Coordinates of C-alpha atoms and ligand atoms in Angstrom, one line a residue:
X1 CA -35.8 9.9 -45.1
X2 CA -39.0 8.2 -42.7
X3 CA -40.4 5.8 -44.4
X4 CA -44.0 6.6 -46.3
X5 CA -46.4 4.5 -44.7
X6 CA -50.1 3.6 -46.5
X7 CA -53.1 4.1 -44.5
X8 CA -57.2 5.1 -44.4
X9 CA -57.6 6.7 -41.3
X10 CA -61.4 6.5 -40.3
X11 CA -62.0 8.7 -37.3
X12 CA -65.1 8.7 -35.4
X13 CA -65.7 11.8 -33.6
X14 CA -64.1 13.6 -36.6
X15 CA -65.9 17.0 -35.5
X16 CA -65.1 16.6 -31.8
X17 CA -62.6 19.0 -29.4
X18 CA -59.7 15.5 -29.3
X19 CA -59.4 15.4 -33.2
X20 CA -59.5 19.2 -33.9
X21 CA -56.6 20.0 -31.3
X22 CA -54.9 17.0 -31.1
X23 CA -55.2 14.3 -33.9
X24 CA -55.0 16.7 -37.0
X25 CA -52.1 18.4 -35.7
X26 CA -50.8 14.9 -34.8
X27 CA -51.1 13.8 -38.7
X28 CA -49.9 16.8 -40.2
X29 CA -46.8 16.9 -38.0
X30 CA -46.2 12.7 -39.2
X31 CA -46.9 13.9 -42.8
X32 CA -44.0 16.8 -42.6
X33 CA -41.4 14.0 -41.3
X34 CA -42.7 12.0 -44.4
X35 CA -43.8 9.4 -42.3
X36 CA -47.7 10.2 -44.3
X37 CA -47.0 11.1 -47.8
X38 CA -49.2 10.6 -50.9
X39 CA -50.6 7.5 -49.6
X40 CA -53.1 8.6 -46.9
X41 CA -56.6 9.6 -46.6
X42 CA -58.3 10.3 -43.6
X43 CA -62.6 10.3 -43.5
X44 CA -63.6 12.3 -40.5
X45 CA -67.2 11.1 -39.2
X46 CA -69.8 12.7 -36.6
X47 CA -73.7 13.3 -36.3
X48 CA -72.9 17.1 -38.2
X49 CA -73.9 17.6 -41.9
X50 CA -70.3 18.9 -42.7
X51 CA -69.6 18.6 -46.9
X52 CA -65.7 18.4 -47.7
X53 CA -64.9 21.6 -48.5
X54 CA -66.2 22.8 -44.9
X55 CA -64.1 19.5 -43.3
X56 CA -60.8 20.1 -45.1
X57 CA -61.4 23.8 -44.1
X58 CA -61.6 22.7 -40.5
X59 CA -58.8 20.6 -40.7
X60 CA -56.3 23.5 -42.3
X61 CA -57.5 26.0 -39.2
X62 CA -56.6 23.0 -36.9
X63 CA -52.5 23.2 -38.2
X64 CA -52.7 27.4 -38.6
X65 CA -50.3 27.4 -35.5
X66 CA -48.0 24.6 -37.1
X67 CA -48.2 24.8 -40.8
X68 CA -45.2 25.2 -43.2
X69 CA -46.7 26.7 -46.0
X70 CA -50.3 27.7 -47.0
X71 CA -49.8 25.0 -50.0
X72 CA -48.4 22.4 -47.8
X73 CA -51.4 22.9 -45.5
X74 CA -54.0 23.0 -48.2
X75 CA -52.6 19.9 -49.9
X76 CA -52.5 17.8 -46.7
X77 CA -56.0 19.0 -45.9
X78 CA -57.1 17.7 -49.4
X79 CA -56.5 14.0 -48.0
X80 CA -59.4 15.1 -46.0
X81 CA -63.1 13.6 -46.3
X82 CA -66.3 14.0 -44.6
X83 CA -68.9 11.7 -43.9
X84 CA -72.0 12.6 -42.0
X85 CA -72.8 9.4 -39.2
X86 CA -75.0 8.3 -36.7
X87 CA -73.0 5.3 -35.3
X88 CA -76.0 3.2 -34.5
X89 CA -77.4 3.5 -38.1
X90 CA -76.4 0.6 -40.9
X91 CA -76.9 2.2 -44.0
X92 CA -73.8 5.0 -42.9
X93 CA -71.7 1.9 -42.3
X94 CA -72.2 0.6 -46.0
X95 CA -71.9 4.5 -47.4
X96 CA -68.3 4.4 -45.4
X97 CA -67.4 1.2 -47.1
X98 CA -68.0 3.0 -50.4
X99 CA -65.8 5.9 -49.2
X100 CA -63.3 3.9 -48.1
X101 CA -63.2 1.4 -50.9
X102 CA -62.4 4.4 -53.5
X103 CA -60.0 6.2 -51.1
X104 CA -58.5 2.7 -50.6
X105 CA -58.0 2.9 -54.3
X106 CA -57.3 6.5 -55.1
X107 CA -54.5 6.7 -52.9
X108 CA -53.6 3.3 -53.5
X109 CA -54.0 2.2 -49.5
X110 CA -53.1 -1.4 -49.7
X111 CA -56.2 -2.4 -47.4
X112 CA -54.3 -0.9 -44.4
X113 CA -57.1 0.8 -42.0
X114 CA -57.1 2.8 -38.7
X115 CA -60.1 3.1 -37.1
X116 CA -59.9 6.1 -34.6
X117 CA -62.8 6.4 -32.0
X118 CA -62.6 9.6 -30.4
X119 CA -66.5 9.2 -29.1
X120 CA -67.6 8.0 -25.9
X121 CA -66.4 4.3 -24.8
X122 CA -70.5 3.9 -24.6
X123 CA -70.3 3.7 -28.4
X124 CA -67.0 1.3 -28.6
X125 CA -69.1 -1.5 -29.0
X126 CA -71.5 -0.5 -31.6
X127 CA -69.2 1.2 -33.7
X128 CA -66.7 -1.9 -33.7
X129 CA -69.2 -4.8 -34.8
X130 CA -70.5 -2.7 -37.2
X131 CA -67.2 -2.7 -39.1
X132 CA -66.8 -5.9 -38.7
X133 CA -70.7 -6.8 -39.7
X134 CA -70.3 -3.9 -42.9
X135 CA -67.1 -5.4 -44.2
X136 CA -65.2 -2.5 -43.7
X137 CA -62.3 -4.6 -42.3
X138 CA -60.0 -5.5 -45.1
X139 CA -58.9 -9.0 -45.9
X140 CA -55.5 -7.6 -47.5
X141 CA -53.8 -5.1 -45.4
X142 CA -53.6 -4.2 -41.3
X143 CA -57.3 -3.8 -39.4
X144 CA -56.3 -1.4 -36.4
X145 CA -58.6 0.2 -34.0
X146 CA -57.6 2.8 -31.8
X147 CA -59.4 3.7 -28.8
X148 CA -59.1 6.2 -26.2
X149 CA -59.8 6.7 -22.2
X150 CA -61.9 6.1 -19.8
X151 CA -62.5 2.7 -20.8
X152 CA -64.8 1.5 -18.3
X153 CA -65.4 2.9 -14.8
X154 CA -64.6 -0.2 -12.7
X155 CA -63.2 -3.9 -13.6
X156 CA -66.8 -5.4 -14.2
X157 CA -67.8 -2.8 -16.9
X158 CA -64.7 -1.8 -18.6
X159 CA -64.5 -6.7 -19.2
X160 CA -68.4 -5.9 -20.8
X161 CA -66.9 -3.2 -22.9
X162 CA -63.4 -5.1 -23.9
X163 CA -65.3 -8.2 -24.5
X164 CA -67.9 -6.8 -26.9
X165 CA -64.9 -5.2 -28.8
X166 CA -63.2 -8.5 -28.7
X167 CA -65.8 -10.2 -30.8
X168 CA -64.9 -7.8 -34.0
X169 CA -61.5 -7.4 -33.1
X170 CA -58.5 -9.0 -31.5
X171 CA -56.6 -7.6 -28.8
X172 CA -53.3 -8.0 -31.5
X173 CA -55.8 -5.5 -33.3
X174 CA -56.9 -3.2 -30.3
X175 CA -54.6 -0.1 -29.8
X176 CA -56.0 2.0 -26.4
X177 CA -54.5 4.9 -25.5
X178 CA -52.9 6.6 -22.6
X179 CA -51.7 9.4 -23.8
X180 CA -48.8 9.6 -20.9
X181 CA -47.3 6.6 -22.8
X182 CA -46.7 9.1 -25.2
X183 CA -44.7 11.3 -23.3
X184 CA -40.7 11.4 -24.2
X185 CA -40.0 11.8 -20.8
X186 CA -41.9 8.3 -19.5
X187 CA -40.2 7.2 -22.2
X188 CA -36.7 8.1 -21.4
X189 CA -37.5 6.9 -17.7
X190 CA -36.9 3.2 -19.4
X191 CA -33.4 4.5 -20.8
X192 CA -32.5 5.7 -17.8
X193 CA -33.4 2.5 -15.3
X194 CA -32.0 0.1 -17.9
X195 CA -28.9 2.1 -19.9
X196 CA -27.4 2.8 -16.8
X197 CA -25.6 0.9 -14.5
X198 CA -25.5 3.5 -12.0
X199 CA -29.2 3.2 -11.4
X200 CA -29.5 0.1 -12.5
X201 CA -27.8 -1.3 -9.7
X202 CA -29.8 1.0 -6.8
X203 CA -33.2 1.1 -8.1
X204 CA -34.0 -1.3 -5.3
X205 CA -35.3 -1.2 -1.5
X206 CA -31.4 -1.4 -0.4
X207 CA -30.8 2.3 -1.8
X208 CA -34.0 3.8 -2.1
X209 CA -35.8 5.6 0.7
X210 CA -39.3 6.1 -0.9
X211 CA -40.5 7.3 -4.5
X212 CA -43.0 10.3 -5.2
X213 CA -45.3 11.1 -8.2
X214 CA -47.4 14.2 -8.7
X215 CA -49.5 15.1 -11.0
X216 CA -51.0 18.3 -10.2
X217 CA -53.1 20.8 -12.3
X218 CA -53.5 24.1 -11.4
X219 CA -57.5 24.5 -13.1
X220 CA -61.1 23.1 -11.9
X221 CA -63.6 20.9 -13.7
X222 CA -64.1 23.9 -16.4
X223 CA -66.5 22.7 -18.7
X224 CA -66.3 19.1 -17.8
X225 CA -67.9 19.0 -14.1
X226 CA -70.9 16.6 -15.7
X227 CA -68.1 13.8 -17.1
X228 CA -66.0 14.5 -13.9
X229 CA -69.0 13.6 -11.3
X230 CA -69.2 9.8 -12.9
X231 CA -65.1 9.7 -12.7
X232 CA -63.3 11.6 -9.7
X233 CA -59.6 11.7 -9.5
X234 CA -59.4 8.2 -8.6
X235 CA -60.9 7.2 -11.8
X236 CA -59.9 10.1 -14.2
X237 CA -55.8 10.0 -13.6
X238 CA -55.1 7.4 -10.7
X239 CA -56.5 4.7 -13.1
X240 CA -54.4 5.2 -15.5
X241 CA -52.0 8.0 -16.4
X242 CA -50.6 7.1 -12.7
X243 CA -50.7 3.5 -12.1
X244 CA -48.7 3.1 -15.9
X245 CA -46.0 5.4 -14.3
X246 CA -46.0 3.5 -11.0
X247 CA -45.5 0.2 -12.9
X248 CA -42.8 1.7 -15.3
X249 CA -40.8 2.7 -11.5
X250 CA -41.5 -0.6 -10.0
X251 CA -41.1 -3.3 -12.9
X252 CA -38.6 -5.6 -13.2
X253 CA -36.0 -5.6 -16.1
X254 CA -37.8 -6.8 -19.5
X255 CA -36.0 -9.5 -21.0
X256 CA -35.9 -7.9 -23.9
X257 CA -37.6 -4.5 -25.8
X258 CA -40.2 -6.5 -27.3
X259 CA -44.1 -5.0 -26.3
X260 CA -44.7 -8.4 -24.8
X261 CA -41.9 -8.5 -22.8
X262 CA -42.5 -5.1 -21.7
X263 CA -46.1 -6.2 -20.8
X264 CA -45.6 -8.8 -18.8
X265 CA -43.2 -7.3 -16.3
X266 CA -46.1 -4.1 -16.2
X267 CA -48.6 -6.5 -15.5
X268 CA -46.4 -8.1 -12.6
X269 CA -45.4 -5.0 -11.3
X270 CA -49.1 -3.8 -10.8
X271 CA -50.5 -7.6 -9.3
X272 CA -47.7 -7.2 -6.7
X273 CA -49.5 -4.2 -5.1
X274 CA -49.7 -4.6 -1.7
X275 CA -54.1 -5.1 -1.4
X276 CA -55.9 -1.7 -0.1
X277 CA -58.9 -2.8 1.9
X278 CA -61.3 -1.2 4.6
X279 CA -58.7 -1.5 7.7
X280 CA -55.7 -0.1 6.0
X281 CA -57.2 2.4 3.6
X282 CA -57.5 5.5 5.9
X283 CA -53.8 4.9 6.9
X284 CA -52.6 5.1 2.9
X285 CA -55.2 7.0 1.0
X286 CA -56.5 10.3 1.6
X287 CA -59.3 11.6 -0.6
X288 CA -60.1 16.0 -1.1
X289 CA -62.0 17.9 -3.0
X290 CA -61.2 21.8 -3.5
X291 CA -63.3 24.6 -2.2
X292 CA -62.9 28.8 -3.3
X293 CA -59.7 30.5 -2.4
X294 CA -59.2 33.3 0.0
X295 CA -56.9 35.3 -2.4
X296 CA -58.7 34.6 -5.5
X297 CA -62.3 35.1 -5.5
X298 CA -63.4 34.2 -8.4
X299 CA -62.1 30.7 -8.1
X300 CA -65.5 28.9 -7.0
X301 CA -66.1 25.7 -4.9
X302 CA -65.9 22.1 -6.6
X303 CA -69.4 22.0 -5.6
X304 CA -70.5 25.5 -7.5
X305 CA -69.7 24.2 -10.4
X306 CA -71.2 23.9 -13.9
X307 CA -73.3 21.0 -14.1
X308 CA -71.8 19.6 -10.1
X309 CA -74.4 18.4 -7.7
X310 CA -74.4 20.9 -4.8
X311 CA -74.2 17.7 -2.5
X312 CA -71.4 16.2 -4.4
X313 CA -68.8 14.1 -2.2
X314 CA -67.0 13.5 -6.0
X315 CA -63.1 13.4 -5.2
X316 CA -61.0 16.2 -6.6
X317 CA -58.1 15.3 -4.8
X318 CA -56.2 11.8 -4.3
X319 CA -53.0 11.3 -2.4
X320 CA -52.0 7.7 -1.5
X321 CA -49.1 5.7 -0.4
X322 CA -48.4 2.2 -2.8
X323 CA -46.8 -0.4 -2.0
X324 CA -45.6 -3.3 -3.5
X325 CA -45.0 -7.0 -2.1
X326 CA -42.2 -7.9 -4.7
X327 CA -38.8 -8.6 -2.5
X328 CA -37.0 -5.7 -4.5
X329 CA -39.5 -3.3 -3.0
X330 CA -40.7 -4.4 0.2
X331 CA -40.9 -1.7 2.6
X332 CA -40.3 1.6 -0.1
X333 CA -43.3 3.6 -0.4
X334 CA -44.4 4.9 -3.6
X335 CA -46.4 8.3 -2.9
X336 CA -48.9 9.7 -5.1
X337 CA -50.5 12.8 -5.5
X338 CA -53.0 13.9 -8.4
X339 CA -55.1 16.7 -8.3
X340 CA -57.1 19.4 -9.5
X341 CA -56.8 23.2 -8.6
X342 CA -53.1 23.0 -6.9
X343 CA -50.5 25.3 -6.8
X344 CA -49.3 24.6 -10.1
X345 CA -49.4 22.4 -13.0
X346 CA -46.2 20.2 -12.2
X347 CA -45.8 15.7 -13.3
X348 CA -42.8 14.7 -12.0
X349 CA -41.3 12.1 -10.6
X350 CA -39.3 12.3 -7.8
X351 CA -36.5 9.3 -6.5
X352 CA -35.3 9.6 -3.0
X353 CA -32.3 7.6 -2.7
X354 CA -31.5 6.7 1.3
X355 CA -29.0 8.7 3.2
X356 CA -25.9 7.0 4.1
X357 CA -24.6 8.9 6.6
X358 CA -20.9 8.1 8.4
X359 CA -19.3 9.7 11.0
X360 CA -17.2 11.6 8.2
X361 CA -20.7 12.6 6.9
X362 CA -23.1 13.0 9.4
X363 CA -26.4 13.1 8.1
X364 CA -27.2 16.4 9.1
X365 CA -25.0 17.6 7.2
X366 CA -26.1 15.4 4.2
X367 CA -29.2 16.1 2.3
X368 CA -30.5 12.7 -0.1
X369 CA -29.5 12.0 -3.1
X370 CA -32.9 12.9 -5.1
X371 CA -33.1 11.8 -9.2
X372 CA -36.3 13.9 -10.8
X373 CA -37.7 13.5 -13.7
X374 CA -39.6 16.3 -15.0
X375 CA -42.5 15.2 -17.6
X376 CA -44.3 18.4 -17.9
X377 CA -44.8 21.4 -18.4
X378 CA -41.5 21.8 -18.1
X379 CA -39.1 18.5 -19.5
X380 CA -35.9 17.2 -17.8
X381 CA -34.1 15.6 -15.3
X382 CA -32.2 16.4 -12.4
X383 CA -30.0 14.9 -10.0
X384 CA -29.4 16.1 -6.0
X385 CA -26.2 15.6 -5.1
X386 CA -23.6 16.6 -2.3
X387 CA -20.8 18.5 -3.2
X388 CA -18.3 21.0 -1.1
X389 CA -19.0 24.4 -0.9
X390 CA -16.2 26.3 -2.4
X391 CA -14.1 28.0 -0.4
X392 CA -11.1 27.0 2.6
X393 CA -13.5 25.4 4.8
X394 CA -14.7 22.0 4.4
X395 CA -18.6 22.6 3.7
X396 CA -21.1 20.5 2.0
X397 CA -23.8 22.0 -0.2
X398 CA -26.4 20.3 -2.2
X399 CA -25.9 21.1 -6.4
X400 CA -27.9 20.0 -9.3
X401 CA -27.3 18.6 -12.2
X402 CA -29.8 19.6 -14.7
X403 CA -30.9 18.2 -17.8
X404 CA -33.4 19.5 -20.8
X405 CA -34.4 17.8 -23.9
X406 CA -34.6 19.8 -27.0
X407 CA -37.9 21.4 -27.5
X408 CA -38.7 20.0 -30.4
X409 CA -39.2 16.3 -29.2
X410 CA -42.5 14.5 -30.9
X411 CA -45.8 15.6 -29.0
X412 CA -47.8 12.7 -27.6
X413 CA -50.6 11.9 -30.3
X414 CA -48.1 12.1 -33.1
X415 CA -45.9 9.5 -31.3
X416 CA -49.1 7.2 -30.8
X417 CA -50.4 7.2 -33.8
X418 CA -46.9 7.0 -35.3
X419 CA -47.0 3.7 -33.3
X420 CA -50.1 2.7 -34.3
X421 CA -49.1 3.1 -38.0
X422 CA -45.9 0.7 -37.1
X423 CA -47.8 -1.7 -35.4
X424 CA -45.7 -1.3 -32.1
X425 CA -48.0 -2.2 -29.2
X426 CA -45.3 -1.1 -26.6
X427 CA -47.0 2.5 -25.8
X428 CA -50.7 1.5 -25.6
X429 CA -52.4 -0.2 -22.9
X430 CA -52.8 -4.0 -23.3
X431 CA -55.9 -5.5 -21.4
X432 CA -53.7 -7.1 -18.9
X433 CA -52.9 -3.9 -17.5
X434 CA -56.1 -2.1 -17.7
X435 CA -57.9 -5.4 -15.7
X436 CA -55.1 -5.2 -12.6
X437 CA -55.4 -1.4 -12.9
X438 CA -59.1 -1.6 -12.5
X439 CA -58.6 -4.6 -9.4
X440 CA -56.4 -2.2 -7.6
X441 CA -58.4 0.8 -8.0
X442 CA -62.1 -0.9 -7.4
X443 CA -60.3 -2.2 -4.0
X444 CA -59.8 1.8 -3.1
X445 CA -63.4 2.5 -3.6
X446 CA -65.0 -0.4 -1.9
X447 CA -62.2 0.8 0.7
X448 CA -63.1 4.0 0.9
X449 CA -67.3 3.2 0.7
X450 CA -66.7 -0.1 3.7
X451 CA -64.6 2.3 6.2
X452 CA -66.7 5.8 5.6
X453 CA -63.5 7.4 4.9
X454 CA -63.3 11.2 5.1
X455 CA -63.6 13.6 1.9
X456 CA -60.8 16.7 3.4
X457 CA -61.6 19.6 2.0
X458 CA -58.5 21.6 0.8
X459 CA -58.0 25.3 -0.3
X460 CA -57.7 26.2 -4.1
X461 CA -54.2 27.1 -5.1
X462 CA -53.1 24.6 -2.5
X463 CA -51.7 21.4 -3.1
X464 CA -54.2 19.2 -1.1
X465 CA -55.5 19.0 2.4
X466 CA -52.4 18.6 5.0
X467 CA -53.4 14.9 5.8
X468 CA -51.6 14.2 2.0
X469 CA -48.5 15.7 4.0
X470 CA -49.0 13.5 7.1
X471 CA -49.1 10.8 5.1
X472 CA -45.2 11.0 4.5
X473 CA -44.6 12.4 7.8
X474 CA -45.9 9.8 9.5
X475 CA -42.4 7.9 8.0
X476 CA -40.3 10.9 8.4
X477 CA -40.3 12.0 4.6
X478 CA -42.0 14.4 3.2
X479 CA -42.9 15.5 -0.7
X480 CA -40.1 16.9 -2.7
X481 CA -42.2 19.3 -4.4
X482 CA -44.6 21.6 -2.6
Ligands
NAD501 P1 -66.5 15.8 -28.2 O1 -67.7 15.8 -27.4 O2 -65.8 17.1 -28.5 O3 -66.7 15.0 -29.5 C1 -67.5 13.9 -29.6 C2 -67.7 13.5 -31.0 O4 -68.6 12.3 -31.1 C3 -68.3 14.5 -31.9 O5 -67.6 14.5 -33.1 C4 -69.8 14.0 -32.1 O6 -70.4 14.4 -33.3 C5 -69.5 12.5 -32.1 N1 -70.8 11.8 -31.7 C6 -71.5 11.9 -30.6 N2 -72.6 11.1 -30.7 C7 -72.5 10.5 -31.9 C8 -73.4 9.5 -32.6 N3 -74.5 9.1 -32.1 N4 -73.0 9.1 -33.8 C9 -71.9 9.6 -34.4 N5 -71.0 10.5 -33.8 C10 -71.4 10.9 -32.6 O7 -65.5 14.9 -27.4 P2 -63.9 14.8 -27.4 O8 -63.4 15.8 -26.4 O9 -63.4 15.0 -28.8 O10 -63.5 13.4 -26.9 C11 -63.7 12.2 -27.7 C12 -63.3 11.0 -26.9 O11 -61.9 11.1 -26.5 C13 -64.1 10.8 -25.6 O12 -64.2 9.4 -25.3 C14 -63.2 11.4 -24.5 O13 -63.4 10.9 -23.2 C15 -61.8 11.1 -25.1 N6 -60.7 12.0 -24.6 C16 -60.8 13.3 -25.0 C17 -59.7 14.1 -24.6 C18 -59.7 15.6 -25.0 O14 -58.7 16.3 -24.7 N7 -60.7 16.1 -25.6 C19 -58.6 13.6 -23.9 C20 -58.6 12.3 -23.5 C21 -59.7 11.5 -23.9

């Protein structure tokens, strides 16, 4: 049986979209495994005059889709209280202690607390020195505080923001999320580099020809376009979701799986990006943004958006070509591709192994050996390899080896809070990471500003404006998926 872990969670935001579809069914999944039992209580805060009936009501809608039972669902919800909050105000922060002091004793807590902010990174800050400042931090059990993206929108601001937090809590204490890091198939992608020799030993710039990652969504800005004008693609998944995957592919082999270790060859991996500046930026980035489509009318222009400036030059669209300077990878480019409105909604990761073709095998006979790792929708692996076509003559065909998890691998937020709970750092973004992140990507906007690089427009339902394509053509490869 999991082991019964004690904990408050305090979760700011508690009336917001990210706790109502994500964190309560998170919990509730955790407390069905055991892993939350009889010793947990969760206070939900926000600016909303909620009582606790209405909250725990909330919260047993939230699991409808997952729940066991009607009692189960009702007695989890009944860990549930409310707390109405205006996170600049004192006094709420000394009613909380209150709260959390009898909670703490009710459920017999042991001082352990998660603090949760699912509210905008502008109120990190004020929220963290006021539990630090109102004594809600405990002296007797774990202090953790979770917080979640976009921290910062460039290097300078997100060091302001980290920095304030620092000076209530340590980093040690600091748990920020990329929910990606939850995924099992980012996960597994450690397994497989490290648990097997066979790619082990060719995960280098002598076997392979070039990497890919896509993350593509097939919708628009919805009902986000006034968040989405401040971020761009650059800021809203290159950032982060696909720089951790590009330095999960390019890292070295951790010494051991210790979070730290782990960190440290991240970190490494993402300062030995080759430097993107104003003479080389139109050569390996290439920035979109979508207009309507001709078979779909309804789909309307980025620009036609809710709450989008008519004038916007806001990338939708970001296709690149990384490299990295370490001597394993010199001369193997890492493509990327994230966008919105494109063909489909496909991440995967796609490993193109170089062709070694002989005069027994020539190579145009031979197609590469691709490994591709499917993180979502759909979950898996698969393998391209040559095989011979059945049959008297000797014929090669390409086959695939397939692979699918079982469906009912842990969903993202339970993992990480899970995590959280067990005081593994590994799946969370330490500071390190976040400040060569921002580097790297601040170097692509300065880029982009200092060489007046062109915004492509590109059809919806498409996936991005054909100099994305040229950009592997122009080394004779081309993407895997299209
Ligand atoms: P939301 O707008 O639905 O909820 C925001 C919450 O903050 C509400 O509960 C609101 O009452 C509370 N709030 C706002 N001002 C407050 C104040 N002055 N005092 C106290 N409470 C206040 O937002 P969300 O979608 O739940 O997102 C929360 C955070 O998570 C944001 O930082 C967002 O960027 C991030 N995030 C959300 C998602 C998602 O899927 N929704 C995904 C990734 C990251």
């Amino acid at each position: 049986m999991a082991q019964n872990k004690k904990a408050l969670f305090i979760i700011f935001g508690g009336t917001g979209d990210l706790a109502y579809r994500k964190l309560y069914p998170a919990l509730y999944k955790l407390y069905k495994k055991n892993y939350l039992n009889e010793n947990f209580a969760v206070i939900g805060t926000a600016r909303r005059e909620w009582s606790d009936p209405y909250y725990q009501e909330v919260v047993y809608d939230s699991i409808q889709e997952i729940k066991k039972s009607d009692e189960d669902a009702k007695e989890f919800a009944s860990h549930f209280r409310y707390q109405s909050h205006n996170v600049n105000d004192t006094e709420n922060y000394i009613s909380l202690l209150k709260l959390a002091d009898e909670l703490d004793e009710e459920y017999d807590l042991e001082g352990n607390r998660v603090f949760y902010l699912s509210v905008s990174p502008s109120f990190f800050g004020t929220v963290s020195s006021h539990l630090r400042a109102e004594n809600l931090i405990t002296e007797n059990g774990f202090n953790r505080l979770i917080i979640e993206k976009p921290f910062g929108s460039d290097f300078v601001n997100s060091d302001v923001l980290n920095n304030d937090i620092l000076e209530s809590f340590s980093e040690e204490q600091i748990y920020r999320i990329d929910h990606y890091l939850g995924k099992e198939m980012i996960q597994m992608l450690l397994a497989l580099r490290f648990g097997n020799p066979l790619f082990k030993k060719i995960w280098n710039k002598d076997f392979v020809s070039n990497i890919q990652v896509t993350l593509a969504e097939d919708m628009g800005v919805e009902e986000r376009g006034a968040y989405y004008e401040q971020s761009g693609a650059l800021r809203d998944m290159v950032q982060n979701h696909v720089l951790q995957i590009v330095s999960f592919l390019y890292m070295d082999e951790p010494k051991s799986n210790d979070s730290n270790a782990i960190r440290k060859v991240k970190v490494e991996a993402l300062r030995d990006l080759k430097i993107i500046n104003k003479d080389n930026i139109n050569h390996n980035f290439v920035r979109g943004q979508y207009s309507s489509s001709k078979d779909n009318l309804d789909i309307l222009d980025y620009v036609s958006e809710h709450e989008v400036d008519p004038d916007s030059t806001v990338e939708t669209f970001v296709a690149g070509k990384i490299e990295s300077t370490h001597e394993n990878w010199k001369g193997v480019p890492l493509y990327i591709r994230t966008g919105k409105r494109m063909k489909a909604k496909k991440t995967q990761i796609d490993i193109v192994f170089k062709n070694d073709a002989t005069t027994f095998f020539p190579a145009q006979e031979v197609k590469e050996n691709v490994l591709s790792i499917h993180i979502g929708p759909d979950e898996g692996l698969s393998l391209q390899l040559n095989n011979k076509k059945i049959g008297h003559a000797f014929e090669i065909e390409p086959i695939h080896l397939t692979y699918q998890p079982s469906a009912d691998a842990p969903e993202d937020y339970e993992r990480l809070i899970l995590s959280a709970l067990t005081g593994d750092k590994t799946n969370f973004v330490h500071w390190d990471e976040l400040a060569e992140s921002w580097k790297y990507i601040d170097s692509i906007r300065e880029a982009w500003t200092n060489a007046d690089s062109p915004l492509y427009l590109y059809e919806a339902n498409t996936n991005g404006p054909k100099e994305a394509n040229e950009l592997l053509e122009n080394d004779n490869n081309y993407w895997i998926w299209n």
